[in-house]
Amino acid sequence: MQKKLFIKTYGCQMNVYDSHRMSDVLAPLGYMPWPSSQDADMVILNTCHIREKAAEKVFSELGRLKAQKELRARQGGRMIIAVAGCVAQAEGAEVLRRAPQVDMVFGPQTYHRLPELVARSLRGSGGVLDTDFPLESKFDHLPEESHRQGPTAFLSVQEGCDKFCTFCVVPYTRGSEYSRPVADVVAEAERLVAGGALELTLLGQNVNAYHGAGADGKVWGLGRLLRRICEIDGLRRLRYTTSHPRDVDDELIAAHAVESKLMPYLHLPVQSGSDRILEAMNRGHSAEDYRRIVERLRNAAPDLALSSDFIVGFPGESAADFAATLRLVTDIGYAQAYSFKYSPRPGTPASLAETQVSEADKSERLASLQMLLGEQQIAFNRASEGREMMVLFDAPGRKPGQIVGRSPHMQSVHVTVPVPAVPRLRGALLPVHIETGHPNSLAGRLELCDAGAILSDNRCPQTLGVPA
Ligand code: 5AD
Ligand code: SF4
């Protein structure tokens, strides 16, 4: 009998990938994707522990689910509630204590054991817990990924982190660095492309620390892996995230110089522009090192757009340290970036520091950093006006006739076309003439030809009116 499975995903893209794979593991047990928790036989919250806010969201969601589970029981049904991901890994049995309505708690490295966990949960009465770091790799025990529809796909190639930045829970929740063998990654990439993906994004907490075993007996770095994947026929675009400045090597920089399928966009978190703070964060590089790396990347790929993560109010951050962050941002010039107030996380060294920054200072610094980053993002988007760029359309927009895609630089691009063309354009990679750069997106014009041409080969040979 078919059962309804709802997975709610929080946090990073690795969680998005994991959620798809959980669904693959559960499919042979009769669980089929279901769009909401209403009437679901199983609800999995795939959680994020990176900042306190993210972790607390899970418990309020569990409160809502408790009421639904009770309603289900009164109607003679049963809803299994599972907490997966990094909150599960970090808090383990504490989740069951705080939320006894939860049936299963398992971490990011054990979800290949879901069939056994489900069986145990259906047999017993108490919550089932599995937060091991097993010796076996989950990747060796997962079924082949189901054929996903859609032009873009994620592919996890690396997991975990050995860097131990003093603010970060990842080394504790995801475990130590692990790279999948090259042959496995290539085989999965080929299957995804054969299943219709035009763009792949390779994922890893520290994706450029990738050091996978090659069939040639050598250890391959990310640069070499990217070049191998670019050889796949039918693949049009390749991306990767998230990178660490310390692991940017010559091979990776060279890949950007020569591979046209490798998109000119790089998320390269720096966190702070102050050497004192970078040292206290245990980042292993200075602000000057970062500037030099960016310079080398830009020499190799002049139109590379950069993105970053920043933390403001790290313990001990002075006004002068924060000013150094603003200076670095001004020097680099970002296409977009994420910025956060420092959030003390249990078990991390920085959370024990006595020099915590006041909430008021954090808020003020975040506002001024976001203002500067916002200005840079608008300037970057405005500079796209009048240009023609290839856009991979992957979703309908909110308004009728609107379709949304991504530029090579990861900007959202909206175009309006005749309503019947919208479904045909999904998965098309087409040149778009950019008319307006908005703060968070671009608006452009697509000279539509006979939409049938788009259907047949993903290209529109009669694209008109687009300046060369
Ligand atoms: N507080 C605030 N931001 C954090 N990040 C990681 N840990 C913390 C924390 N304790 C941010 C970093 C990282 C991004 C994924 O989340 O900027 O790059
Ligand atoms: Fe966390 Fe630092 Fe590892 Fe990134 S490099 S996952 S911020 S410990």
mmCIF file of C-alpha atoms in Angstrom, residues 8 21 28 47 130 140 146 158 191 242 249 324 327 389 400 437:
data_model
loop_
_atom_site.group_PDB
_atom_site.id
_atom_site.type_symbol
_atom_site.label_atom_id
_atom_site.label_comp_id
_atom_site.label_asym_id
_atom_site.label_seq_id
_atom_site.Cartn_x
_atom_site.Cartn_y
_atom_site.Cartn_z
ATOM 1 C CA LYS A 8 10.642 19.414 5.308
ATOM 2 C CA ARG A 21 18.108 10.508 -0.980
ATOM 3 C CA PRO A 28 10.823 0.584 -1.775
ATOM 4 C CA THR A 47 17.201 20.016 10.274
ATOM 5 C CA ASP A 130 20.645 6.537 15.576
ATOM 6 C CA ASP A 140 27.769 2.773 -0.519
ATOM 7 C CA SER A 146 15.317 8.137 -8.592
ATOM 8 C CA GLN A 158 32.302 15.569 -0.134
ATOM 9 C CA ARG A 191 22.878 9.308 -14.522
ATOM 10 C CA THR A 242 30.889 25.645 -0.577
ATOM 11 C CA ASP A 249 44.630 25.442 -5.387
ATOM 12 C CA ALA A 324 38.350 45.908 8.447
ATOM 13 C CA ARG A 327 37.156 47.496 3.908
ATOM 14 C CA MET A 389 23.291 36.171 -21.224
ATOM 15 C CA PRO A 400 0.993 34.446 -15.343
ATOM 16 C CA GLY A 437 18.727 45.036 -12.847
#
